[in-house]
Amino acid sequence: MVQGLGERLQQKRSGLKISQKEAAEAIGVSYSIISNYEKNERTPSLEKLMALANLYHCSVDYLLGIEKTSRASIDVSMLDDEQISRLQYFLSSINK
């Protein structure tokens, strides 16, 4: 078992106002599996952990307790390479 994983999963899901049933449907498991993850009775596979991180807009490192804070993520799938490059430049300029 990964210390604190269940609590972080529950916090992220609740914060996004997603039910266990909705989370389960999104990653292709039953809602009881999500409940078991959150109660630390079961550990998600790597594939399910990645799907949960994507669904909850956080990193796998955050869910595993490696990264102490959850960073916001930005979906850039609709951007082309030039737009992504400009966004990265912009973000790096405000991060100084």
mmCIF file of N, CA and C in Angstrom:
data_model
loop_
_atom_site.group_PDB
_atom_site.id
_atom_site.type_symbol
_atom_site.label_atom_id
_atom_site.label_comp_id
_atom_site.label_asym_id
_atom_site.label_seq_id
_atom_site.Cartn_x
_atom_site.Cartn_y
_atom_site.Cartn_z
ATOM 1 N N MET A 1 0.827 -1.196 0.000
ATOM 2 C CA MET A 1 0.000 0.000 0.000
ATOM 3 C C MET A 1 0.869 1.257 0.000
ATOM 4 N N VAL A 2 0.416 2.243 -0.717
ATOM 5 C CA VAL A 2 1.107 3.534 -0.782
ATOM 6 C C VAL A 2 0.477 4.448 0.264
ATOM 7 N N GLN A 3 1.302 4.895 1.205
ATOM 8 C CA GLN A 3 0.820 5.742 2.297
ATOM 9 C C GLN A 3 0.135 7.000 1.772
ATOM 10 N N GLY A 4 -1.125 7.199 2.150
ATOM 11 C CA GLY A 4 -1.858 8.417 1.809
ATOM 12 C C GLY A 4 -2.492 8.438 0.433
ATOM 13 N N LEU A 5 -2.281 7.394 -0.361
ATOM 14 C CA LEU A 5 -2.831 7.380 -1.725
ATOM 15 C C LEU A 5 -4.349 7.509 -1.713
ATOM 16 N N GLY A 6 -5.009 6.729 -0.885
ATOM 17 C CA GLY A 6 -6.472 6.756 -0.835
ATOM 18 C C GLY A 6 -7.008 8.127 -0.480
ATOM 19 N N GLU A 7 -6.374 8.771 0.476
ATOM 20 C CA GLU A 7 -6.821 10.106 0.892
ATOM 21 C C GLU A 7 -6.645 11.121 -0.230
ATOM 22 N N ARG A 8 -5.491 11.055 -0.923
ATOM 23 C CA ARG A 8 -5.265 11.994 -2.026
ATOM 24 C C ARG A 8 -6.239 11.747 -3.167
ATOM 25 N N LEU A 9 -6.525 10.473 -3.462
ATOM 26 C CA LEU A 9 -7.509 10.166 -4.505
ATOM 27 C C LEU A 9 -8.877 10.734 -4.142
ATOM 28 N N GLN A 10 -9.279 10.538 -2.900
ATOM 29 C CA GLN A 10 -10.583 11.036 -2.467
ATOM 30 C C GLN A 10 -10.631 12.561 -2.498
ATOM 31 N N GLN A 11 -9.564 13.212 -2.052
ATOM 32 C CA GLN A 11 -9.527 14.677 -2.050
ATOM 33 C C GLN A 11 -9.632 15.237 -3.457
ATOM 34 N N LYS A 12 -8.883 14.657 -4.387
ATOM 35 C CA LYS A 12 -8.913 15.161 -5.765
ATOM 36 C C LYS A 12 -10.296 14.933 -6.383
ATOM 37 N N ARG A 13 -10.870 13.754 -6.171
ATOM 38 C CA ARG A 13 -12.187 13.455 -6.743
ATOM 39 C C ARG A 13 -13.238 14.382 -6.154
ATOM 40 N N SER A 14 -13.233 14.526 -4.849
ATOM 41 C CA SER A 14 -14.214 15.389 -4.183
ATOM 42 C C SER A 14 -14.051 16.843 -4.606
ATOM 43 N N GLY A 15 -12.807 17.289 -4.731
ATOM 44 C CA GLY A 15 -12.542 18.659 -5.139
ATOM 45 C C GLY A 15 -13.080 18.987 -6.519
ATOM 46 N N LEU A 16 -13.110 17.979 -7.371
ATOM 47 C CA LEU A 16 -13.643 18.171 -8.725
ATOM 48 C C LEU A 16 -15.143 17.880 -8.801
ATOM 49 N N LYS A 17 -15.716 17.518 -7.643
ATOM 50 C CA LYS A 17 -17.143 17.184 -7.551
ATOM 51 C C LYS A 17 -17.535 16.056 -8.516
ATOM 52 N N ILE A 18 -16.687 15.028 -8.523
ATOM 53 C CA ILE A 18 -16.913 13.828 -9.325
ATOM 54 C C ILE A 18 -17.316 12.715 -8.368
ATOM 55 N N SER A 19 -18.387 11.998 -8.681
ATOM 56 C CA SER A 19 -18.796 10.877 -7.830
ATOM 57 C C SER A 19 -17.878 9.682 -8.078
ATOM 58 N N GLN A 20 -17.903 8.737 -7.149
ATOM 59 C CA GLN A 20 -17.133 7.508 -7.351
ATOM 60 C C GLN A 20 -17.601 6.800 -8.613
ATOM 61 N N LYS A 21 -18.904 6.827 -8.861
ATOM 62 C CA LYS A 21 -19.451 6.182 -10.053
ATOM 63 C C LYS A 21 -18.929 6.848 -11.324
ATOM 64 N N GLU A 22 -18.897 8.175 -11.336
ATOM 65 C CA GLU A 22 -18.389 8.898 -12.506
ATOM 66 C C GLU A 22 -16.907 8.621 -12.735
ATOM 67 N N ALA A 23 -16.137 8.601 -11.659
ATOM 68 C CA ALA A 23 -14.706 8.301 -11.769
ATOM 69 C C ALA A 23 -14.504 6.888 -12.302
ATOM 70 N N ALA A 24 -15.287 5.961 -11.776
ATOM 71 C CA ALA A 24 -15.184 4.568 -12.207
ATOM 72 C C ALA A 24 -15.490 4.421 -13.694
ATOM 73 N N GLU A 25 -16.561 5.053 -14.139
ATOM 74 C CA GLU A 25 -16.924 4.982 -15.554
ATOM 75 C C GLU A 25 -15.841 5.584 -16.439
ATOM 76 N N ALA A 26 -15.227 6.663 -15.975
ATOM 77 C CA ALA A 26 -14.205 7.350 -16.760
ATOM 78 C C ALA A 26 -12.957 6.504 -16.973
ATOM 79 N N ILE A 27 -12.629 5.645 -15.986
ATOM 80 C CA ILE A 27 -11.407 4.844 -16.134
ATOM 81 C C ILE A 27 -11.699 3.361 -16.387
ATOM 82 N N GLY A 28 -12.963 3.003 -16.479
ATOM 83 C CA GLY A 28 -13.329 1.639 -16.853
ATOM 84 C C GLY A 28 -13.258 0.602 -15.754
ATOM 85 N N VAL A 29 -13.678 0.998 -14.539
ATOM 86 C CA VAL A 29 -13.767 0.053 -13.421
ATOM 87 C C VAL A 29 -15.126 0.236 -12.749
ATOM 88 N N SER A 30 -15.433 -0.615 -11.786
ATOM 89 C CA SER A 30 -16.678 -0.454 -11.036
ATOM 90 C C SER A 30 -16.474 0.581 -9.939
ATOM 91 N N TYR A 31 -17.583 1.167 -9.474
ATOM 92 C CA TYR A 31 -17.455 2.184 -8.429
ATOM 93 C C TYR A 31 -16.907 1.586 -7.133
ATOM 94 N N SER A 32 -17.138 0.293 -6.905
ATOM 95 C CA SER A 32 -16.597 -0.325 -5.688
ATOM 96 C C SER A 32 -15.071 -0.382 -5.729
ATOM 97 N N ILE A 33 -14.489 -0.451 -6.918
ATOM 98 C CA ILE A 33 -13.030 -0.429 -7.053
ATOM 99 C C ILE A 33 -12.511 0.950 -6.614
ATOM 100 N N ILE A 34 -13.182 2.014 -7.067
ATOM 101 C CA ILE A 34 -12.786 3.375 -6.659
ATOM 102 C C ILE A 34 -12.884 3.493 -5.139
ATOM 103 N N SER A 35 -13.953 2.963 -4.572
ATOM 104 C CA SER A 35 -14.119 2.984 -3.120
ATOM 105 C C SER A 35 -12.964 2.247 -2.441
ATOM 106 N N ASN A 36 -12.593 1.101 -2.980
ATOM 107 C CA ASN A 36 -11.485 0.328 -2.405
ATOM 108 C C ASN A 36 -10.157 1.075 -2.514
ATOM 109 N N TYR A 37 -9.951 1.776 -3.634
ATOM 110 C CA TYR A 37 -8.738 2.593 -3.767
ATOM 111 C C TYR A 37 -8.710 3.653 -2.673
ATOM 112 N N GLU A 38 -9.836 4.336 -2.486
ATOM 113 C CA GLU A 38 -9.903 5.442 -1.530
ATOM 114 C C GLU A 38 -9.808 4.976 -0.077
ATOM 115 N N LYS A 39 -10.191 3.741 0.193
ATOM 116 C CA LYS A 39 -10.093 3.184 1.545
ATOM 117 C C LYS A 39 -8.772 2.440 1.759
ATOM 118 N N ASN A 40 -7.872 2.528 0.783
ATOM 119 C CA ASN A 40 -6.573 1.843 0.828
ATOM 120 C C ASN A 40 -6.713 0.335 0.964
ATOM 121 N N GLU A 41 -7.796 -0.207 0.442
ATOM 122 C CA GLU A 41 -7.985 -1.657 0.470
ATOM 123 C C GLU A 41 -7.450 -2.305 -0.803
ATOM 124 N N ARG A 42 -7.177 -1.457 -1.793
ATOM 125 C CA ARG A 42 -6.688 -1.937 -3.072
ATOM 126 C C ARG A 42 -5.820 -0.841 -3.682
ATOM 127 N N THR A 43 -4.761 -1.249 -4.394
ATOM 128 C CA THR A 43 -3.872 -0.291 -5.047
ATOM 129 C C THR A 43 -4.109 -0.349 -6.551
ATOM 130 N N PRO A 44 -4.309 0.815 -7.176
ATOM 131 C CA PRO A 44 -4.547 0.806 -8.619
ATOM 132 C C PRO A 44 -3.308 0.355 -9.401
ATOM 133 N N SER A 45 -3.549 -0.281 -10.541
ATOM 134 C CA SER A 45 -2.444 -0.624 -11.436
ATOM 135 C C SER A 45 -1.848 0.674 -11.969
ATOM 136 N N LEU A 46 -0.699 0.582 -12.573
ATOM 137 C CA LEU A 46 -0.054 1.761 -13.144
ATOM 138 C C LEU A 46 -0.962 2.426 -14.172
ATOM 139 N N GLU A 47 -1.613 1.621 -15.004
ATOM 140 C CA GLU A 47 -2.504 2.176 -16.028
ATOM 141 C C GLU A 47 -3.685 2.920 -15.400
ATOM 142 N N LYS A 48 -4.267 2.357 -14.361
ATOM 143 C CA LYS A 48 -5.403 3.001 -13.694
ATOM 144 C C LYS A 48 -4.950 4.243 -12.926
ATOM 145 N N LEU A 49 -3.758 4.181 -12.338
ATOM 146 C CA LEU A 49 -3.219 5.337 -11.624
ATOM 147 C C LEU A 49 -2.994 6.497 -12.603
ATOM 148 N N MET A 50 -2.462 6.188 -13.768
ATOM 149 C CA MET A 50 -2.259 7.215 -14.794
ATOM 150 C C MET A 50 -3.597 7.789 -15.259
ATOM 151 N N ALA A 51 -4.594 6.923 -15.427
ATOM 152 C CA ALA A 51 -5.920 7.388 -15.840
ATOM 153 C C ALA A 51 -6.540 8.282 -14.771
ATOM 154 N N LEU A 52 -6.366 7.930 -13.507
ATOM 155 C CA LEU A 52 -6.894 8.757 -12.418
ATOM 156 C C LEU A 52 -6.186 10.107 -12.360
ATOM 157 N N ALA A 53 -4.873 10.111 -12.526
ATOM 158 C CA ALA A 53 -4.126 11.373 -12.523
ATOM 159 C C ALA A 53 -4.612 12.278 -13.653
ATOM 160 N N ASN A 54 -4.846 11.695 -14.806
ATOM 161 C CA ASN A 54 -5.360 12.462 -15.940
ATOM 162 C C ASN A 54 -6.761 12.998 -15.638
ATOM 163 N N LEU A 55 -7.604 12.156 -15.115
ATOM 164 C CA LEU A 55 -8.974 12.551 -14.775
ATOM 165 C C LEU A 55 -8.996 13.645 -13.716
ATOM 166 N N TYR A 56 -8.115 13.544 -12.734
ATOM 167 C CA TYR A 56 -8.088 14.476 -11.614
ATOM 168 C C TYR A 56 -7.164 15.675 -11.854
ATOM 169 N N HIS A 57 -6.575 15.752 -13.031
ATOM 170 C CA HIS A 57 -5.723 16.890 -13.416
ATOM 171 C C HIS A 57 -4.564 17.089 -12.438
ATOM 172 N N CYS A 58 -3.874 15.998 -12.167
ATOM 173 C CA CYS A 58 -2.705 16.077 -11.291
ATOM 174 C C CYS A 58 -1.678 15.069 -11.791
ATOM 175 N N SER A 59 -0.531 15.047 -11.161
ATOM 176 C CA SER A 59 0.510 14.105 -11.572
ATOM 177 C C SER A 59 0.397 12.801 -10.776
ATOM 178 N N VAL A 60 0.943 11.751 -11.356
ATOM 179 C CA VAL A 60 1.029 10.479 -10.644
ATOM 180 C C VAL A 60 1.914 10.667 -9.405
ATOM 181 N N ASP A 61 2.964 11.473 -9.539
ATOM 182 C CA ASP A 61 3.836 11.758 -8.393
ATOM 183 C C ASP A 61 3.037 12.338 -7.229
ATOM 184 N N TYR A 62 2.115 13.253 -7.528
ATOM 185 C CA TYR A 62 1.289 13.822 -6.462
ATOM 186 C C TYR A 62 0.461 12.728 -5.788
ATOM 187 N N LEU A 63 -0.201 11.891 -6.592
ATOM 188 C CA LEU A 63 -1.045 10.836 -6.021
ATOM 189 C C LEU A 63 -0.228 9.875 -5.171
ATOM 190 N N LEU A 64 1.012 9.610 -5.579
ATOM 191 C CA LEU A 64 1.869 8.686 -4.837
ATOM 192 C C LEU A 64 2.536 9.333 -3.635
ATOM 193 N N GLY A 65 2.396 10.653 -3.484
ATOM 194 C CA GLY A 65 2.989 11.337 -2.351
ATOM 195 C C GLY A 65 4.430 11.746 -2.567
ATOM 196 N N ILE A 66 4.910 11.652 -3.806
ATOM 197 C CA ILE A 66 6.288 12.040 -4.118
ATOM 198 C C ILE A 66 6.383 13.551 -4.258
ATOM 199 N N GLU A 67 5.388 14.112 -4.886
ATOM 200 C CA GLU A 67 5.294 15.558 -5.068
ATOM 201 C C GLU A 67 4.297 16.052 -4.035
ATOM 202 N N LYS A 68 4.700 16.983 -3.207
ATOM 203 C CA LYS A 68 3.871 17.387 -2.074
ATOM 204 C C LYS A 68 2.664 18.225 -2.454
ATOM 205 N N THR A 69 2.729 18.967 -3.534
ATOM 206 C CA THR A 69 1.592 19.785 -3.929
ATOM 207 C C THR A 69 1.109 19.368 -5.298
ATOM 208 N N SER A 70 -0.144 19.536 -5.504
ATOM 209 C CA SER A 70 -0.734 19.233 -6.803
ATOM 210 C C SER A 70 -0.601 20.458 -7.694
ATOM 211 N N ARG A 71 -0.017 20.263 -8.853
ATOM 212 C CA ARG A 71 0.097 21.357 -9.807
ATOM 213 C C ARG A 71 -1.059 21.290 -10.784
ATOM 214 N N ALA A 72 -1.500 22.432 -11.192
ATOM 215 C CA ALA A 72 -2.544 22.481 -12.209
ATOM 216 C C ALA A 72 -1.946 22.013 -13.530
ATOM 217 N N SER A 73 -2.741 21.377 -14.324
ATOM 218 C CA SER A 73 -2.279 20.963 -15.641
ATOM 219 C C SER A 73 -3.094 21.682 -16.706
ATOM 220 N N ILE A 74 -2.504 21.812 -17.849
ATOM 221 C CA ILE A 74 -3.151 22.479 -18.966
ATOM 222 C C ILE A 74 -3.228 21.489 -20.114
ATOM 223 N N ASP A 75 -4.404 21.303 -20.647
ATOM 224 C CA ASP A 75 -4.580 20.433 -21.802
ATOM 225 C C ASP A 75 -4.181 21.215 -23.050
ATOM 226 N N VAL A 76 -3.101 20.794 -23.693
ATOM 227 C CA VAL A 76 -2.614 21.483 -24.887
ATOM 228 C C VAL A 76 -2.834 20.649 -26.149
ATOM 229 N N SER A 77 -3.663 19.632 -26.044
ATOM 230 C CA SER A 77 -3.864 18.730 -27.182
ATOM 231 C C SER A 77 -4.443 19.428 -28.410
ATOM 232 N N MET A 78 -5.124 20.551 -28.202
ATOM 233 C CA MET A 78 -5.718 21.250 -29.329
ATOM 234 C C MET A 78 -4.783 22.286 -29.941
ATOM 235 N N LEU A 79 -3.579 22.435 -29.380
ATOM 236 C CA LEU A 79 -2.619 23.410 -29.872
ATOM 237 C C LEU A 79 -1.613 22.769 -30.823
ATOM 238 N N ASP A 80 -1.116 23.560 -31.776
ATOM 239 C CA ASP A 80 -0.048 23.059 -32.635
ATOM 240 C C ASP A 80 1.298 23.331 -31.962
ATOM 241 N N ASP A 81 2.377 22.861 -32.572
ATOM 242 C CA ASP A 81 3.703 22.986 -31.959
ATOM 243 C C ASP A 81 4.099 24.438 -31.715
ATOM 244 N N GLU A 82 3.790 25.318 -32.646
ATOM 245 C CA GLU A 82 4.122 26.741 -32.498
ATOM 246 C C GLU A 82 3.374 27.345 -31.313
ATOM 247 N N GLN A 83 2.104 27.010 -31.173
ATOM 248 C CA GLN A 83 1.312 27.535 -30.064
ATOM 249 C C GLN A 83 1.823 27.007 -28.723
ATOM 250 N N ILE A 84 2.204 25.747 -28.681
ATOM 251 C CA ILE A 84 2.763 25.167 -27.454
ATOM 252 C C ILE A 84 4.060 25.871 -27.091
ATOM 253 N N SER A 85 4.895 26.112 -28.084
ATOM 254 C CA SER A 85 6.156 26.811 -27.845
ATOM 255 C C SER A 85 5.914 28.207 -27.284
ATOM 256 N N ARG A 86 4.947 28.915 -27.835
ATOM 257 C CA ARG A 86 4.630 30.264 -27.346
ATOM 258 C C ARG A 86 4.086 30.220 -25.918
ATOM 259 N N LEU A 87 3.255 29.224 -25.646
ATOM 260 C CA LEU A 87 2.719 29.077 -24.291
ATOM 261 C C LEU A 87 3.838 28.796 -23.293
ATOM 262 N N GLN A 88 4.765 27.907 -23.657
ATOM 263 C CA GLN A 88 5.888 27.596 -22.783
ATOM 264 C C GLN A 88 6.738 28.839 -22.531
ATOM 265 N N TYR A 89 6.977 29.630 -23.578
ATOM 266 C CA TYR A 89 7.743 30.876 -23.427
ATOM 267 C C TYR A 89 7.028 31.826 -22.470
ATOM 268 N N PHE A 90 5.731 31.978 -22.665
ATOM 269 C CA PHE A 90 4.944 32.854 -21.807
ATOM 270 C C PHE A 90 5.012 32.400 -20.350
ATOM 271 N N LEU A 91 4.797 31.113 -20.114
ATOM 272 C CA LEU A 91 4.808 30.593 -18.754
ATOM 273 C C LEU A 91 6.176 30.738 -18.098
ATOM 274 N N SER A 92 7.233 30.529 -18.875
ATOM 275 C CA SER A 92 8.567 30.678 -18.299
ATOM 276 C C SER A 92 8.861 32.147 -17.974
ATOM 277 N N SER A 93 8.295 33.076 -18.741
ATOM 278 C CA SER A 93 8.541 34.499 -18.490
ATOM 279 C C SER A 93 7.830 34.988 -17.224
ATOM 280 N N ILE A 94 6.699 34.405 -16.884
ATOM 281 C CA ILE A 94 5.992 34.830 -15.676
ATOM 282 C C ILE A 94 6.445 34.051 -14.443
ATOM 283 N N ASN A 95 7.236 33.018 -14.654
ATOM 284 C CA ASN A 95 7.705 32.174 -13.560
ATOM 285 C C ASN A 95 9.011 32.681 -12.968
ATOM 286 N N LYS A 96 9.542 33.786 -13.468
ATOM 287 C CA LYS A 96 10.854 34.277 -13.017
ATOM 288 C C LYS A 96 10.739 35.167 -11.825
#
